[in-house]
Short mmCIF file of C-alpha atoms in Angstrom, two decimals:
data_model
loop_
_atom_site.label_atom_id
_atom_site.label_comp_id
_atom_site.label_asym_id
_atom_site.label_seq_id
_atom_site.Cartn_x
_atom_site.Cartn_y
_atom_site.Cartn_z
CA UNK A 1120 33.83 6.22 -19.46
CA UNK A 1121 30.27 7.11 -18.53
CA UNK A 1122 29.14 5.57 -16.05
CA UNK A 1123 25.44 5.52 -17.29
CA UNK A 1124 25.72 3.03 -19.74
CA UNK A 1125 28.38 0.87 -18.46
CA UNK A 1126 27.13 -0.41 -15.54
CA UNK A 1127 24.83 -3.36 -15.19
CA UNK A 1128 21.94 -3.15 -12.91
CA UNK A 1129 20.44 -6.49 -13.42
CA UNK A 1130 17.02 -6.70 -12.94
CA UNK A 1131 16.70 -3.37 -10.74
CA UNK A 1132 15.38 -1.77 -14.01
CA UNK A 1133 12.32 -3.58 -14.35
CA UNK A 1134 11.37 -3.50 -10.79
CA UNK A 1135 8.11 -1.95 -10.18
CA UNK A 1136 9.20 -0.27 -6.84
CA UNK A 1137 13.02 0.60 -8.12
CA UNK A 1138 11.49 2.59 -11.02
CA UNK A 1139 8.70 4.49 -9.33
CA UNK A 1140 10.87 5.23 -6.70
CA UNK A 1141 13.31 6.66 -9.36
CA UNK A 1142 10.33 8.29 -11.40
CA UNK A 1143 9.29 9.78 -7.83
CA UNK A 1144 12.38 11.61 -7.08
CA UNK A 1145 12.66 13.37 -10.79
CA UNK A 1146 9.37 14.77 -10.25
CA UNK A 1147 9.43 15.62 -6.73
CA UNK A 1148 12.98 17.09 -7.63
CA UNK A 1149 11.05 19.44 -10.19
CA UNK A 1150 8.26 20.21 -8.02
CA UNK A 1151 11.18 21.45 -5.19
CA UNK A 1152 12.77 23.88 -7.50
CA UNK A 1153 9.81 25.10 -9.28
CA UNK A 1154 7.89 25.69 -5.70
CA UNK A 1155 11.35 26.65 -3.88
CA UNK A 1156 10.77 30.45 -4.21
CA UNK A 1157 7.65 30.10 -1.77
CA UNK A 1158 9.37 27.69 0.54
CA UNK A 1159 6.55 24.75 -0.17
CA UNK A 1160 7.49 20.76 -0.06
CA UNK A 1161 5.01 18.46 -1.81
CA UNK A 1162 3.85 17.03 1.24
CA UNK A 1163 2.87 20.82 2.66
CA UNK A 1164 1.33 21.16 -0.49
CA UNK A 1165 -1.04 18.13 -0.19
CA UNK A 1166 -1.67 19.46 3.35
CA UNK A 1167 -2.65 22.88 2.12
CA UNK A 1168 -4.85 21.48 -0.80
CA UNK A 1169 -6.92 19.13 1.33
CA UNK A 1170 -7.10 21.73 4.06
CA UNK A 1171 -8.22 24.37 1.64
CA UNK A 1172 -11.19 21.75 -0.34
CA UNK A 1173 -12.13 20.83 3.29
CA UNK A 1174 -11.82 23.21 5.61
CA UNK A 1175 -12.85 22.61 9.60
CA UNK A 1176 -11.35 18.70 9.23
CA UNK A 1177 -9.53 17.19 12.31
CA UNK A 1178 -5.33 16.57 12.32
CA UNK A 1179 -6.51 13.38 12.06
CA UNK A 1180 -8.54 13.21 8.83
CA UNK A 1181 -6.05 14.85 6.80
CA UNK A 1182 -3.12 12.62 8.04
CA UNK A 1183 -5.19 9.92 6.89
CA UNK A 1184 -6.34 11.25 3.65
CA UNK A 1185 -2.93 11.66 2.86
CA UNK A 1186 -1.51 8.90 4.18
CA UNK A 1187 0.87 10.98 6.44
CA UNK A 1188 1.80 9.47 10.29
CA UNK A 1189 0.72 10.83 13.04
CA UNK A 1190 3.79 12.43 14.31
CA UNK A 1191 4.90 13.61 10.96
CA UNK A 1192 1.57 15.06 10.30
CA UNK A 1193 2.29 17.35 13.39
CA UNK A 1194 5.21 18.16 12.57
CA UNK A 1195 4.07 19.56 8.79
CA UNK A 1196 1.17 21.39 10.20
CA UNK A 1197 3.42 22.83 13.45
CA UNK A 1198 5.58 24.80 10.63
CA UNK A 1199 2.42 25.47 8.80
CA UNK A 1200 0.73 27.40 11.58
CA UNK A 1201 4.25 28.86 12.56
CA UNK A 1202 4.12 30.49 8.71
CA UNK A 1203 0.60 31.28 9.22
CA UNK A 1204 -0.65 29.33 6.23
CA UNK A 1205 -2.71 27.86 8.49
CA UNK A 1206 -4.16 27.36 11.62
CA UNK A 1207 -5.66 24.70 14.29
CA UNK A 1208 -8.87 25.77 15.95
CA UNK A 1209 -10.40 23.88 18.67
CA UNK A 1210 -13.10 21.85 17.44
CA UNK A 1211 -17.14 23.00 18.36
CA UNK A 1212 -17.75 19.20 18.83
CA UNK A 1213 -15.24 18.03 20.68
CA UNK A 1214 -13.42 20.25 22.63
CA UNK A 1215 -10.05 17.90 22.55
CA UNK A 1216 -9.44 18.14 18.91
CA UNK A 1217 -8.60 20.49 16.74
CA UNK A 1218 -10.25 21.84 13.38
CA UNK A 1219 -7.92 23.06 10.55
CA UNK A 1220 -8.13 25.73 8.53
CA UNK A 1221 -6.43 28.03 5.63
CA UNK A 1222 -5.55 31.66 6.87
CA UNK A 1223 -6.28 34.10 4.48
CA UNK A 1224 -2.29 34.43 4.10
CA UNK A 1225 -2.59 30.40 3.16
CA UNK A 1226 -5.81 31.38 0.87
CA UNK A 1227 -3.62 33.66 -0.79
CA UNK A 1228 -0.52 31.46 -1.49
CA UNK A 1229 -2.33 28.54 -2.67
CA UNK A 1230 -4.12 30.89 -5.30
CA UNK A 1231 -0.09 32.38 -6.11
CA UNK A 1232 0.94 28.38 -6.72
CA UNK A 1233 -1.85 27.35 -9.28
CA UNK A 1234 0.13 28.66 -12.08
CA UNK A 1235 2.76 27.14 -10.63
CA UNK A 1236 1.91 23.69 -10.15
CA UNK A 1237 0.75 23.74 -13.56
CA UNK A 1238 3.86 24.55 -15.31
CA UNK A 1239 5.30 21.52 -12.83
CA UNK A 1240 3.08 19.14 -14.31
CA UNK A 1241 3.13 20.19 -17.95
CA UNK A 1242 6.99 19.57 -17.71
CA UNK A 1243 5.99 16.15 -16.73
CA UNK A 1244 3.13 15.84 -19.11
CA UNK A 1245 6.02 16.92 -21.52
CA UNK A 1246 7.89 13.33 -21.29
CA UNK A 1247 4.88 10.99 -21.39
CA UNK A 1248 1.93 12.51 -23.14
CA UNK A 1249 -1.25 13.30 -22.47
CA UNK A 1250 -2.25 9.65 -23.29
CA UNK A 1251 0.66 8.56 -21.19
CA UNK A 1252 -0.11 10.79 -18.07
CA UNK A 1253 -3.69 9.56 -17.96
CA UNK A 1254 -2.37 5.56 -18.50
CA UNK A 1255 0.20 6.56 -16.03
CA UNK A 1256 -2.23 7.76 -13.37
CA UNK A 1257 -4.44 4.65 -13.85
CA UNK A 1258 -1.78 2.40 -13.18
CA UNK A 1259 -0.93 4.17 -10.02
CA UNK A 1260 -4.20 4.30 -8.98
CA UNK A 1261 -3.90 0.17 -9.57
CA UNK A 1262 -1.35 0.20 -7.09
CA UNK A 1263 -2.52 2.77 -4.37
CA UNK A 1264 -6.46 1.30 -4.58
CA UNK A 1265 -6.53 -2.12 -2.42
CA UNK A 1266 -9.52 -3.50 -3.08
CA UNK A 1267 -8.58 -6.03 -0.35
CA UNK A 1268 -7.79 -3.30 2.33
CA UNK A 1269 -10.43 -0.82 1.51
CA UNK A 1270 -13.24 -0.95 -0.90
CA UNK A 1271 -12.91 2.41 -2.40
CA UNK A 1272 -11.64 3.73 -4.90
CA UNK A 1273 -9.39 6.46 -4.72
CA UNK A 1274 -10.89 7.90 -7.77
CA UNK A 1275 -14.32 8.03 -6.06
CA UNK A 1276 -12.67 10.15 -3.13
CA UNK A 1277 -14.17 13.05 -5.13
CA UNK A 1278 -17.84 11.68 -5.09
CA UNK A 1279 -19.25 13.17 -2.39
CA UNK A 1280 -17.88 15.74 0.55
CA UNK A 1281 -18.77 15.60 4.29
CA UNK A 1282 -21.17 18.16 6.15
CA UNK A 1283 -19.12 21.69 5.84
CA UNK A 1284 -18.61 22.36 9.67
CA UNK A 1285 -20.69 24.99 11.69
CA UNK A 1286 -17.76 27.55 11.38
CA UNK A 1287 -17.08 29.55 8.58
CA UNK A 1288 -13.87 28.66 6.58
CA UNK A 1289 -11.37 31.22 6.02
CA UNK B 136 -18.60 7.73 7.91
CA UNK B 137 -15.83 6.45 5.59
CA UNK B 138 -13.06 9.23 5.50
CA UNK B 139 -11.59 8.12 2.26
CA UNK B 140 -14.94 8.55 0.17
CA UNK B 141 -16.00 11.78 1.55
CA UNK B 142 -12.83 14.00 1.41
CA UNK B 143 -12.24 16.09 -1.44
CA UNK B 144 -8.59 15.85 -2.41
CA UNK B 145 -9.36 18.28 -5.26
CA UNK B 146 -6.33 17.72 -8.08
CA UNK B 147 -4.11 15.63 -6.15
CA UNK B 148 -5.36 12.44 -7.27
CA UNK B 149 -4.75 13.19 -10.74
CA UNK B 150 -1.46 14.71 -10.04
CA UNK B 151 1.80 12.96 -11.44
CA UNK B 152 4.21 13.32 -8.31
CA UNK B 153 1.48 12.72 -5.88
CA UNK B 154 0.14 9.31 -7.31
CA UNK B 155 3.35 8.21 -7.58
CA UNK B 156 4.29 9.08 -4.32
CA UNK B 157 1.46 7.04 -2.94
CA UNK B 158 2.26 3.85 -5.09
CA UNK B 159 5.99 3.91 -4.56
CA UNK B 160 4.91 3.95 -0.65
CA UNK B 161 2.60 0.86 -0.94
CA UNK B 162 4.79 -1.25 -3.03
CA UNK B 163 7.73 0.02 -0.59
CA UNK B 164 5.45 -0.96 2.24
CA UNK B 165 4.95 -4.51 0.87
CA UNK B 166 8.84 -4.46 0.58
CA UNK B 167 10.07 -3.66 4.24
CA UNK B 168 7.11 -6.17 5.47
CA UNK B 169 8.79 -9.00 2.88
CA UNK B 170 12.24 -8.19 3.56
CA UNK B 171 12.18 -7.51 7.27
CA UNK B 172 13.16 -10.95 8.02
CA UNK B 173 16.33 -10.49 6.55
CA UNK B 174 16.33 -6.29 7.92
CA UNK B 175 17.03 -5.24 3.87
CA UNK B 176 15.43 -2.11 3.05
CA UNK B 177 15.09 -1.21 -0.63
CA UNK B 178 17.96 1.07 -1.31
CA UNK B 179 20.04 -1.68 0.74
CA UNK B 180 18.76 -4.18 -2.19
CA UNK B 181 19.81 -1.43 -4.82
CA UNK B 182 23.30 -1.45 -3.45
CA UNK B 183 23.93 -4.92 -2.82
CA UNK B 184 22.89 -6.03 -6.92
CA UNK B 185 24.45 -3.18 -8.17
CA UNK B 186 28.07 -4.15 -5.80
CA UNK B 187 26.72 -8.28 -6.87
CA UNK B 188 26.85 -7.05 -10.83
CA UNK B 189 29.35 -4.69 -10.96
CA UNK B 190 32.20 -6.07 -8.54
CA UNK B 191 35.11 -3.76 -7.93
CA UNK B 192 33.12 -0.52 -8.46
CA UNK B 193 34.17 2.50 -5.93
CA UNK B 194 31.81 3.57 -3.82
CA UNK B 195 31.27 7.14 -6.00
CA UNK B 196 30.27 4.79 -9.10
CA UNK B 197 27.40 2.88 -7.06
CA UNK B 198 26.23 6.13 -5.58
CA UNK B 199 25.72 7.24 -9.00
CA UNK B 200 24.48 4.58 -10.87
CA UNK B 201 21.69 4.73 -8.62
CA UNK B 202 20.97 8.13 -7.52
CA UNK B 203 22.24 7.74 -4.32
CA UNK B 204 23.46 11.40 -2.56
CA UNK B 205 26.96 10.44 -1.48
CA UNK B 206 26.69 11.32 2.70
CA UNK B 207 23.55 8.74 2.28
CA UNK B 208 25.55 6.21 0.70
CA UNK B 209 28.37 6.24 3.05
CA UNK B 210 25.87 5.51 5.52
CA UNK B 211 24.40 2.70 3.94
CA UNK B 212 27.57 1.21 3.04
CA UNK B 213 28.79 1.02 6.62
CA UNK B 214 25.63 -0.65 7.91
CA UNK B 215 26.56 -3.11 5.29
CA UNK B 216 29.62 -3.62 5.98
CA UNK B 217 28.68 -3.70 9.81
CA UNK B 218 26.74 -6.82 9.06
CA UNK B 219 29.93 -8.16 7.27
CA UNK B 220 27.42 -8.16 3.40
CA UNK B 221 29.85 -6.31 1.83
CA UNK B 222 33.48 -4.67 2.22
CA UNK B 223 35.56 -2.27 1.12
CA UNK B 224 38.89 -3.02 -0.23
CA UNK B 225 41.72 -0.46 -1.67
CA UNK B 226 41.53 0.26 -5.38
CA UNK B 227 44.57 -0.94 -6.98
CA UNK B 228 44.77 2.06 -8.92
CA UNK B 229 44.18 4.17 -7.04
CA UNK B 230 44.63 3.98 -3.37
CA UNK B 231 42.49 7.07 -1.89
CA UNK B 232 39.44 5.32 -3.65
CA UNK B 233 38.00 2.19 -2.30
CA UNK B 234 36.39 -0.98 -4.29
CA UNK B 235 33.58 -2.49 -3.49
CA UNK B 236 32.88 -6.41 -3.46
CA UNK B 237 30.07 -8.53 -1.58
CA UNK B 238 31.27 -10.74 1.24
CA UNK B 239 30.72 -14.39 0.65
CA UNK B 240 27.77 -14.21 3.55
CA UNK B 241 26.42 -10.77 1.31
CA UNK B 242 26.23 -13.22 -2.15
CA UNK B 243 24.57 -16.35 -0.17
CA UNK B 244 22.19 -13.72 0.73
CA UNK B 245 20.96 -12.18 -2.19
CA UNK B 246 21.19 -15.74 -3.36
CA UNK B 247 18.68 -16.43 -0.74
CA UNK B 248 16.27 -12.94 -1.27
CA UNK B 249 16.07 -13.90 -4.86
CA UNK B 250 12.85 -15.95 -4.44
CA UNK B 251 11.37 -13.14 -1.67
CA UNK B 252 11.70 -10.44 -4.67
CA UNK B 253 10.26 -12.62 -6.81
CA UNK B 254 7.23 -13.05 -4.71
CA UNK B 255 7.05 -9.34 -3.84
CA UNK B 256 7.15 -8.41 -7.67
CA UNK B 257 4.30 -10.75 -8.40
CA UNK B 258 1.99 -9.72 -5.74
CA UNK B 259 2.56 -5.67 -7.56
CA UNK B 260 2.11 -7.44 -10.75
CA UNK B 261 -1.33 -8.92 -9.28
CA UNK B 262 -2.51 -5.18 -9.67
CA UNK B 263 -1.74 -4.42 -12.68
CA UNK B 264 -1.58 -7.73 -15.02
CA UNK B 265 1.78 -8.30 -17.20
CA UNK B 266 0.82 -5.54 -19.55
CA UNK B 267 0.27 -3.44 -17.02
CA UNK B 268 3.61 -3.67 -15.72
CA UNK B 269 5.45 -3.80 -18.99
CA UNK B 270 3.26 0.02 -19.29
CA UNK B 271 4.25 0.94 -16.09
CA UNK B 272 7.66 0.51 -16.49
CA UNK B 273 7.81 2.08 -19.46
CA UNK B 274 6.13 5.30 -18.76
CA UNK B 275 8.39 5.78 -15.30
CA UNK B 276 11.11 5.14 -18.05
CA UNK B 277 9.96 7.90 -19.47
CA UNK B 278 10.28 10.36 -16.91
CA UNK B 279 13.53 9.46 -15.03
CA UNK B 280 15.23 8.96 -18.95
CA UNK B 281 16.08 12.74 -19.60
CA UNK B 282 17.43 12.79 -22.66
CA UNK B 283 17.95 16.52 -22.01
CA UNK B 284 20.18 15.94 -19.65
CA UNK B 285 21.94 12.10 -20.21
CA UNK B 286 21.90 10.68 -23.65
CA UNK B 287 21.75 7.68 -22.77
CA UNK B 288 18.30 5.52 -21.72
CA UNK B 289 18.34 3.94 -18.42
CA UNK B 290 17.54 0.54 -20.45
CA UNK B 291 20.67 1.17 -22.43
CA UNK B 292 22.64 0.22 -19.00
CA UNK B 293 22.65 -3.42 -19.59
CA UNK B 294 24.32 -3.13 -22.73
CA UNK B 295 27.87 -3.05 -22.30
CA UNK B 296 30.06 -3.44 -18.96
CA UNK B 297 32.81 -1.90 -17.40
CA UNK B 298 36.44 -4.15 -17.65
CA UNK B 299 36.94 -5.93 -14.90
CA UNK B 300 39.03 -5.15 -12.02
CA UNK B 301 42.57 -7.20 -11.75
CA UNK B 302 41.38 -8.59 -8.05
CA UNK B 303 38.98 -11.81 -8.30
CA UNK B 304 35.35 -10.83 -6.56
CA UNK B 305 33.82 -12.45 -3.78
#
């Protein structure tokens, strides 16, 4: 008897938050075993990348860009600078936080996972489209954007950058 | 200065397994916040209609049917049973495996969360309008489906169901 088809999950199926949370672990499963060789988690990933477009930003920025807590956020970057992907320098500004930057060794990976992430997502492309991917995507963004929390878009996070720090990135 | 419009996330945003990592934490945020009167966190919810549904299931066939690893599921299981929601009982057929039922306090509350989902699933739906939704659901179909792998369609699961067990459910 397979289970699969046997069982009835009432209306679990058509629950927003059942199925992305479903959807979520398929892909995140993919993205672990195609980034496993280089030891890299999605959420070290999104680190890395935000890092990398912006170096010289403080712990906190990029825990809130990403949505991250505090204390996780620490933890992620802790095992970061322990690999020497990449490092916390203290801040010209303010001499109680901390700037954070790509090492050249981090430079270097993130260029070695390009190809990589884009295999990733053209296996996920592969079961929805392109048309899909993009409607997808929108309809996220529907859900993430909260026009009643914060008027921005998350789209229009690209728009603009802040004032590169005195420092030059690695 | 607004953080969120002045970061470059570079291709996050239009990543798959990012976006729908951030959704499935805001719609699992406005979960926990609905639910924490009655301290039932999503996967809880999972378990509960799927044991509600599919009375006399062991506890391997719930883990499945929903993805569950088994060392997590144990876990969950006990807290429910802790709080007396649902029980174990020994499978008539076989007595190393254990069936699982609702208590009668476990049905009067999913009798009573009915209306809370309800409300929690309209305020997503806000977002994204009906045929947004309908989309939404779809596409995530689309990506934890693997026809690769399982035939069958996670849609197909209402179809048929399993025989009932000989004991009467809760």
């Amino acid at each position: 008897m397979s289970q699969k088809t046997s069982l009835d999950l009432g209306p679990l199926p058509e629950l927003i938050g059942y199925v992305l949370r479903r959807a979520q672990l398929v892909v995140f499963q993919d993205f672990f075993q195609a980034f496993a060789p280089f030891d890299i988690s999605p959420a070290q990933f999104s680190v890395l990348t935000v890092i990398e477009r912006n170096p010289g930003l403080t712990q906190s920025q990029v825990a809130a860009a990403l949505g991250i807590k505090r204390t996780n956020f620490v933890g992620l970057l802790d095992e970061l600078e322990r690999r020497a992907l990449a490092e916390r320098r203290q801040a010209a500004r303010d001499r109680r936080s901390y700037a954070l930057y790509l090492t050249a060794e981090g430079a270097a990976l993130m260029r070695k996972l390009k190809p990589v992430l884009k295999a990733h997502e053209s296996r996920m492309i592969a079961r929805l489209g392109e048309a899909g991917r993009d409607r997808l995507v929108e309809l996220l963004h529907a859900i993430v954007d909260r026009p009643s929390q914060n008027g921005a878009r998350l789209k229009e996070a690209k728009v603009s950058r802040p004032p590169r720090p005195g420092s030059v990135a690695t």
